[in-house]
Amino acid sequence: MSIYQSYAEQQLLLQISRRDELAFAELVKRYRENIYTTALRLVHRRVLAEEVLQDVFLKVWLNAAGLPELDNFPAWLNRVARNTIYTAFRQSLKENVVELNEEVEEAAHFLEEDRILDKEYSALLHEAVNSLPPRQQQTWRLIREEGKKRAEVAAELNISPETVKFHLEAAVKNVRAYCLSRLPAAIAMLLIGIK
């Protein structure tokens, strides 16, 4: 049992401002569960919630000298935690968008290579695109054939970028299904990895 367990919060903050690591450990013990639970609820990833927890308490330690001057430490800590959580959440979203963009670009690259290599496939692809519903067809042409970015297409069609993404994903799926349905069975099985 730590001697700091019986300390009032202000006494604990004063000890932390003097760089008392045991007092800091007691403070972490008092608040970590609440911060971790809040972070996990918002970011939905344990690793990211743990990073948030570490960042919050690192900020507390770095601001140790000013802790005794705070009028309301729990409110200050909640603000630090909230800002750290939102920063981590935004960073996570950016990483997900980058990964998604890379996957879409990679898929577009492979489709483009296939189109160049095989005239028959180009004709089949043209048929497949022509068979798409109008909005999917329009989205496909603007992104795949004209090379426009999702944001540009969204502005041009007066729809959200997420709707553009939805139409492009549906178009890719429909084009793939159309092409596979018209290939000989042996080739189709090779393309989808069935032996």
Coordinates of C-alpha atoms in Angstrom, one line a residue:
M1 CA 0.0 0.0 0.0
S2 CA 1.4 3.3 -1.1
I3 CA 1.5 6.2 1.4
Y4 CA 0.0 8.4 -1.4
Q5 CA -3.3 6.5 -1.5
S6 CA -4.5 8.6 1.5
Y7 CA -3.3 11.9 -0.1
A8 CA -5.9 14.4 -1.2
E9 CA -5.6 15.3 -4.8
Q10 CA -4.0 18.7 -4.2
Q11 CA -1.3 17.1 -2.0
L12 CA -0.6 14.5 -4.7
L13 CA -0.3 17.3 -7.4
L14 CA 2.1 19.1 -5.2
Q15 CA 4.3 16.0 -4.8
I16 CA 4.1 15.4 -8.6
S17 CA 5.2 19.0 -9.3
R18 CA 8.4 18.1 -7.3
R19 CA 8.9 15.1 -9.7
D20 CA 7.8 12.5 -7.2
E21 CA 7.4 9.4 -9.3
L22 CA 5.5 7.4 -6.7
A23 CA 3.0 10.2 -6.4
F24 CA 2.6 10.2 -10.1
A25 CA 2.1 6.5 -10.1
E26 CA -0.8 7.0 -7.6
L27 CA -2.3 9.6 -9.9
V28 CA -2.1 7.3 -12.9
K29 CA -3.8 4.6 -10.8
R30 CA -6.7 6.9 -9.9
Y31 CA -7.4 8.1 -13.4
R32 CA -6.2 5.5 -15.9
E33 CA -9.3 3.3 -16.1
N34 CA -11.6 6.2 -16.8
I35 CA -9.4 7.6 -19.5
Y36 CA -8.7 4.2 -21.1
T37 CA -12.5 3.3 -21.1
T38 CA -13.4 6.7 -22.7
A39 CA -10.6 6.3 -25.4
L40 CA -11.6 2.7 -26.2
R41 CA -15.2 3.7 -26.6
L42 CA -14.3 6.4 -29.1
V43 CA -11.5 4.8 -31.1
H44 CA -12.6 1.1 -30.9
R45 CA -9.0 -0.2 -30.9
R46 CA -7.2 -1.3 -27.8
V47 CA -3.7 -0.5 -29.0
L48 CA -4.8 3.1 -30.0
A49 CA -6.6 3.5 -26.6
E50 CA -3.4 2.4 -24.8
E51 CA -1.4 4.9 -26.8
V52 CA -3.9 7.7 -25.9
L53 CA -3.5 6.7 -22.2
Q54 CA 0.3 6.9 -22.4
D55 CA 0.1 10.3 -24.3
V56 CA -2.3 11.8 -21.7
F57 CA -0.1 10.9 -18.7
L58 CA 3.1 11.9 -20.6
K59 CA 1.4 15.4 -21.0
V60 CA 0.6 15.4 -17.3
W61 CA 4.2 14.6 -16.4
L62 CA 5.5 17.2 -18.8
N63 CA 3.2 19.8 -17.2
A64 CA 4.0 18.7 -13.6
A65 CA 5.3 22.0 -12.5
G66 CA 2.0 23.7 -13.1
L67 CA -0.3 21.1 -11.6
P68 CA -0.7 22.6 -8.2
E69 CA -1.9 25.9 -9.7
L70 CA -4.9 24.2 -11.5
D71 CA -8.2 25.1 -10.0
N72 CA -9.9 21.9 -11.2
F73 CA -7.5 19.1 -12.1
P74 CA -10.1 16.5 -13.2
A75 CA -11.6 19.0 -15.7
W76 CA -8.1 19.8 -17.0
L77 CA -7.2 16.1 -17.3
N78 CA -10.5 15.4 -19.1
R79 CA -9.7 18.2 -21.6
V80 CA -6.2 16.9 -22.2
A81 CA -7.7 13.4 -22.6
R82 CA -10.4 14.5 -24.9
N83 CA -8.0 16.5 -27.1
T84 CA -5.5 13.5 -27.2
I85 CA -8.4 11.1 -28.1
Y86 CA -9.6 13.3 -30.9
T87 CA -6.1 13.8 -32.3
A88 CA -5.5 10.0 -32.2
F89 CA -9.0 9.4 -33.8
R90 CA -8.2 11.9 -36.6
Q91 CA -4.8 10.3 -37.2
S92 CA -6.4 6.9 -37.4
L93 CA -8.9 8.1 -39.9
K94 CA -6.2 9.6 -42.1
E95 CA -4.3 6.3 -42.0
N96 CA -7.4 4.4 -43.0
V97 CA -8.0 6.8 -45.9
V98 CA -4.4 6.5 -47.1
E99 CA -4.6 2.7 -47.0
L100 CA -7.9 2.7 -48.9
N101 CA -6.5 5.1 -51.5
E102 CA -3.5 2.9 -52.0
E103 CA -5.7 -0.1 -52.5
V104 CA -7.9 1.7 -55.0
E105 CA -4.9 3.0 -56.9
E106 CA -3.4 -0.5 -56.9
A107 CA -6.6 -2.0 -58.2
A108 CA -6.8 0.7 -60.9
H109 CA -3.2 0.0 -61.9
F110 CA -3.9 -3.7 -62.3
L111 CA -7.0 -3.0 -64.3
E112 CA -5.2 -0.5 -66.5
E113 CA -2.4 -3.1 -67.2
D114 CA -4.9 -5.7 -68.1
R115 CA -6.6 -3.4 -70.5
I116 CA -3.4 -2.6 -72.3
L117 CA -2.3 -6.2 -72.6
D118 CA -5.4 -7.7 -74.1
K119 CA -7.6 -6.1 -76.8
E120 CA -10.3 -8.7 -76.2
Y121 CA -10.3 -7.9 -72.5
S122 CA -10.6 -4.2 -73.4
A123 CA -13.7 -4.9 -75.5
L124 CA -15.1 -7.1 -72.7
L125 CA -14.4 -4.3 -70.2
H126 CA -16.1 -1.8 -72.4
E127 CA -19.1 -4.0 -72.5
A128 CA -19.1 -4.5 -68.8
V129 CA -18.9 -0.7 -68.1
N130 CA -21.7 -0.1 -70.6
S131 CA -23.8 -2.6 -68.7
L132 CA -23.5 -0.7 -65.4
P133 CA -26.3 1.4 -64.0
P134 CA -25.9 5.1 -65.1
R135 CA -24.4 6.5 -61.9
Q136 CA -21.9 3.6 -61.5
Q137 CA -21.0 4.0 -65.2
Q138 CA -20.5 7.7 -64.9
T139 CA -18.4 7.3 -61.7
W140 CA -16.3 4.6 -63.4
R141 CA -15.6 6.7 -66.5
L142 CA -14.7 9.9 -64.5
I143 CA -12.3 8.1 -62.2
R144 CA -10.9 5.2 -64.2
E145 CA -11.0 6.7 -67.7
E146 CA -10.5 10.4 -67.1
G147 CA -8.3 10.0 -64.0
K148 CA -10.3 12.3 -61.8
K149 CA -10.0 12.2 -58.0
R150 CA -13.0 11.2 -55.8
A151 CA -13.4 14.8 -54.5
E152 CA -13.5 16.2 -58.1
V153 CA -16.1 13.6 -59.1
A154 CA -18.2 14.4 -56.0
A155 CA -18.2 18.1 -56.8
E156 CA -19.0 17.5 -60.5
L157 CA -21.9 15.1 -59.7
N158 CA -23.0 17.1 -56.7
I159 CA -22.8 14.1 -54.4
S160 CA -20.6 13.2 -51.3
P161 CA -17.2 11.6 -51.7
E162 CA -18.5 8.6 -49.8
T163 CA -21.3 8.2 -52.3
V164 CA -18.7 8.3 -55.1
K165 CA -16.7 5.7 -53.2
F166 CA -19.8 3.5 -52.9
H167 CA -20.6 3.8 -56.6
L168 CA -17.0 3.1 -57.6
E169 CA -16.8 0.0 -55.4
A170 CA -20.2 -1.3 -56.8
A171 CA -19.0 -0.6 -60.3
V172 CA -15.7 -2.5 -59.8
K173 CA -17.7 -5.4 -58.3
N174 CA -20.1 -5.5 -61.2
V175 CA -17.4 -5.1 -63.8
R176 CA -15.5 -8.0 -62.3
A177 CA -18.6 -10.2 -62.1
Y178 CA -19.6 -9.4 -65.7
C179 CA -16.1 -10.2 -67.0
L180 CA -15.8 -13.4 -65.0
S181 CA -19.2 -14.6 -66.3
R182 CA -18.0 -14.3 -69.9
L183 CA -14.7 -16.0 -69.6
P184 CA -14.2 -19.7 -70.2
A185 CA -14.6 -21.6 -66.9
A186 CA -11.0 -22.8 -66.7
I187 CA -9.7 -19.3 -67.1
A188 CA -12.2 -17.9 -64.6
M189 CA -11.1 -20.5 -62.0
L190 CA -7.5 -19.6 -62.5
L191 CA -8.2 -15.9 -62.1
I192 CA -10.2 -16.4 -58.8
G193 CA -7.6 -18.9 -57.5
I194 CA -9.6 -22.2 -57.6
K195 CA -7.6 -25.2 -58.8

